[in-house]
XYZ file of C-alpha atoms in Angstrom:
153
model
C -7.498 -15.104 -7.563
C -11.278 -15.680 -6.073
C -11.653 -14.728 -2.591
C -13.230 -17.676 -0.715
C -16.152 -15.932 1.649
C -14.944 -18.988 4.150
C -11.137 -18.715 3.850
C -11.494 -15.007 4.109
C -13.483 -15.371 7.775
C -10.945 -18.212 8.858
C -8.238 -15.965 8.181
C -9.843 -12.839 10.170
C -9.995 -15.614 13.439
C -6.167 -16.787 12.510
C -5.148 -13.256 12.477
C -7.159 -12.989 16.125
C -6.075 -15.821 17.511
C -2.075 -15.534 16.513
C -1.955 -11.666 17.764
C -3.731 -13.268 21.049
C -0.713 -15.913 21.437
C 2.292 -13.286 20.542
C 0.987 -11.122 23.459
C -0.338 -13.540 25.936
C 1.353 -17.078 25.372
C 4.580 -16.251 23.343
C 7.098 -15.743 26.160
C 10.975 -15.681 24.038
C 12.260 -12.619 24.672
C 13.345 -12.021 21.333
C 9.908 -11.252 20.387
C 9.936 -7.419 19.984
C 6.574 -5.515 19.683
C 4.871 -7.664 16.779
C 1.829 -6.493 15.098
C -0.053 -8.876 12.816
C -1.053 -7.212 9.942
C -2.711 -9.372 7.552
C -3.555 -13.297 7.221
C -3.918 -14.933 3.634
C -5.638 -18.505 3.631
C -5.521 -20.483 0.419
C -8.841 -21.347 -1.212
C -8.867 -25.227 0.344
C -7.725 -23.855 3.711
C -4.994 -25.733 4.006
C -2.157 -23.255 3.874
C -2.172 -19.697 5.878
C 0.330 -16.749 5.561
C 0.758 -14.468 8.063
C 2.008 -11.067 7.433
C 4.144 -8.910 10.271
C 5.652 -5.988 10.995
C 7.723 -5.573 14.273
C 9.127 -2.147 15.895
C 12.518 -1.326 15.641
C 15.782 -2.263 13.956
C 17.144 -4.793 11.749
C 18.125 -7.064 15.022
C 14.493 -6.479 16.309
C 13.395 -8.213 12.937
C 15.760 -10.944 12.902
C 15.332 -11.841 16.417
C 10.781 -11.571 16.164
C 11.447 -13.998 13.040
C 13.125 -16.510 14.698
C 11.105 -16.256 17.723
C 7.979 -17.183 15.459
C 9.838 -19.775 13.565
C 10.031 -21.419 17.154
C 7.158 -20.652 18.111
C 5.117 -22.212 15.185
C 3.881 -25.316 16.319
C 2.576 -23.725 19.234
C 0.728 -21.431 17.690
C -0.370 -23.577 15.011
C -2.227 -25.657 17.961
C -3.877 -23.076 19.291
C -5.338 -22.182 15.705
C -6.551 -25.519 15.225
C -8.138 -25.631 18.281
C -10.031 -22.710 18.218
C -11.108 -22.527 14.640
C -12.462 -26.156 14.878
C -11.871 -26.807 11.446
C -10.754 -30.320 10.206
C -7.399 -29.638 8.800
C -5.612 -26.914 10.588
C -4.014 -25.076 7.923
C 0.248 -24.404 8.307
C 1.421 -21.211 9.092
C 4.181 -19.156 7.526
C 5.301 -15.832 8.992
C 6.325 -12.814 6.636
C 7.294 -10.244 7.661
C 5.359 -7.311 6.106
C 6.852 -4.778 4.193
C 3.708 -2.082 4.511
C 5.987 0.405 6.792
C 8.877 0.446 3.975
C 6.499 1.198 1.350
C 5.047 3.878 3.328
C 8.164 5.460 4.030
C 8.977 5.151 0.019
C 5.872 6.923 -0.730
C 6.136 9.379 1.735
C 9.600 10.700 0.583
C 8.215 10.567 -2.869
C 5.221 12.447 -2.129
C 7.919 15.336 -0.780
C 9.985 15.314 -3.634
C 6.874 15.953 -6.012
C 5.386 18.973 -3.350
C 9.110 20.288 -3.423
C 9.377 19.982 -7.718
C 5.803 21.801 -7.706
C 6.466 24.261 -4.946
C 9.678 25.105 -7.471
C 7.768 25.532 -10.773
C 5.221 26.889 -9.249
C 7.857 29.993 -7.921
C 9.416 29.694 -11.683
C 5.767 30.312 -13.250
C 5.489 33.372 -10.976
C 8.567 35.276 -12.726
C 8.134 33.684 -16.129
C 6.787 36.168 -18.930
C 5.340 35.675 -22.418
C 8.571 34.754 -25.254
C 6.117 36.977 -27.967
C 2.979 38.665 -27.494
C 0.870 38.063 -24.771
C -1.576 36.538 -27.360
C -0.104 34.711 -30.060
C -3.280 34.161 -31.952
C -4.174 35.737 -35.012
C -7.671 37.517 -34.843
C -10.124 37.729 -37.528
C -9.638 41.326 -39.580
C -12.932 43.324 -39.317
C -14.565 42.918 -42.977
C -15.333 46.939 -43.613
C -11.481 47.663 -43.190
C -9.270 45.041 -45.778
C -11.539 43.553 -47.855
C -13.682 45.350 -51.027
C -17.604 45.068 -51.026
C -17.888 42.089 -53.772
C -21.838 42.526 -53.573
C -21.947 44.305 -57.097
C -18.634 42.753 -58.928
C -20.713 39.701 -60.157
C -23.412 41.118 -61.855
């Protein structure tokens, strides 16, 4: 997907002007603490996605989605007044899943330290199944093998 250089600055303003309204204009109290974390505008600026995450529970979520459902059209306005373009582009509100996937990553990241922390103590008592060198070195040439410098005359 091409990133439009003009899509890309509308959405940077959307993203402005919708965490302006949630903290200024947005007054239904089941708005919990909302943070707009990303805005994706379609390539003919017509459509806009904005991405969310909100503080808390699952009732926090539920209650901040619903609160921007309602709130749309409001919101929307503002947009389209402020941006000035010709069409304002719709809004839909996602919430964002960035604080999951940290989480994720974060418990897998100490599961691998713990695994490596665990061979690393298993490579400390570990010792050598054979020799300590299992390689075979070349036999110095005075000691196993005949001169052959005056066989083939």
């Amino acid at each position: 997907m091409v990133d439009h250089p003009r899509a890309r600055k509308l959405a940077d303003r959307i993203q402005q002007i919708v965490a302006q309204m949630i903290d200024t204009r947005v007054k239904d109290p089941r708005l919990g603490f909302v943070t707009v974390t990303d805005v994706r505008v379609t390539g003919d600026l017509q459509h806009a996605d904005v991405f969310y995450t909100v503080l808390g529970d699952e009732d926090d979520r539920a209650g901040s989605a619903k609160a921007l459902e309602s709130a749309k059209g409001l919101i929307r306005s503002e947009v389209g007044k402020q941006t000035g373009v010709r069409l304002t582009p719709s809004l839909d509100f996602h919430l964002d899943a960035v604080p999951e996937t940290a989480a994720h990553l974060d418990a897998a990241l100490l599961e691998a330290a713990r695994r490596d922390a665990e061979l690393a103590r298993l490579q400390e008592q570990a010792q050598y199944a054979g020799d300590a060198d299992p390689y075979r070195k070349p036999a110095d040439a005075d000691e196993d093998e005949p001169d052959d410098e005056g066989a083939g005359r």
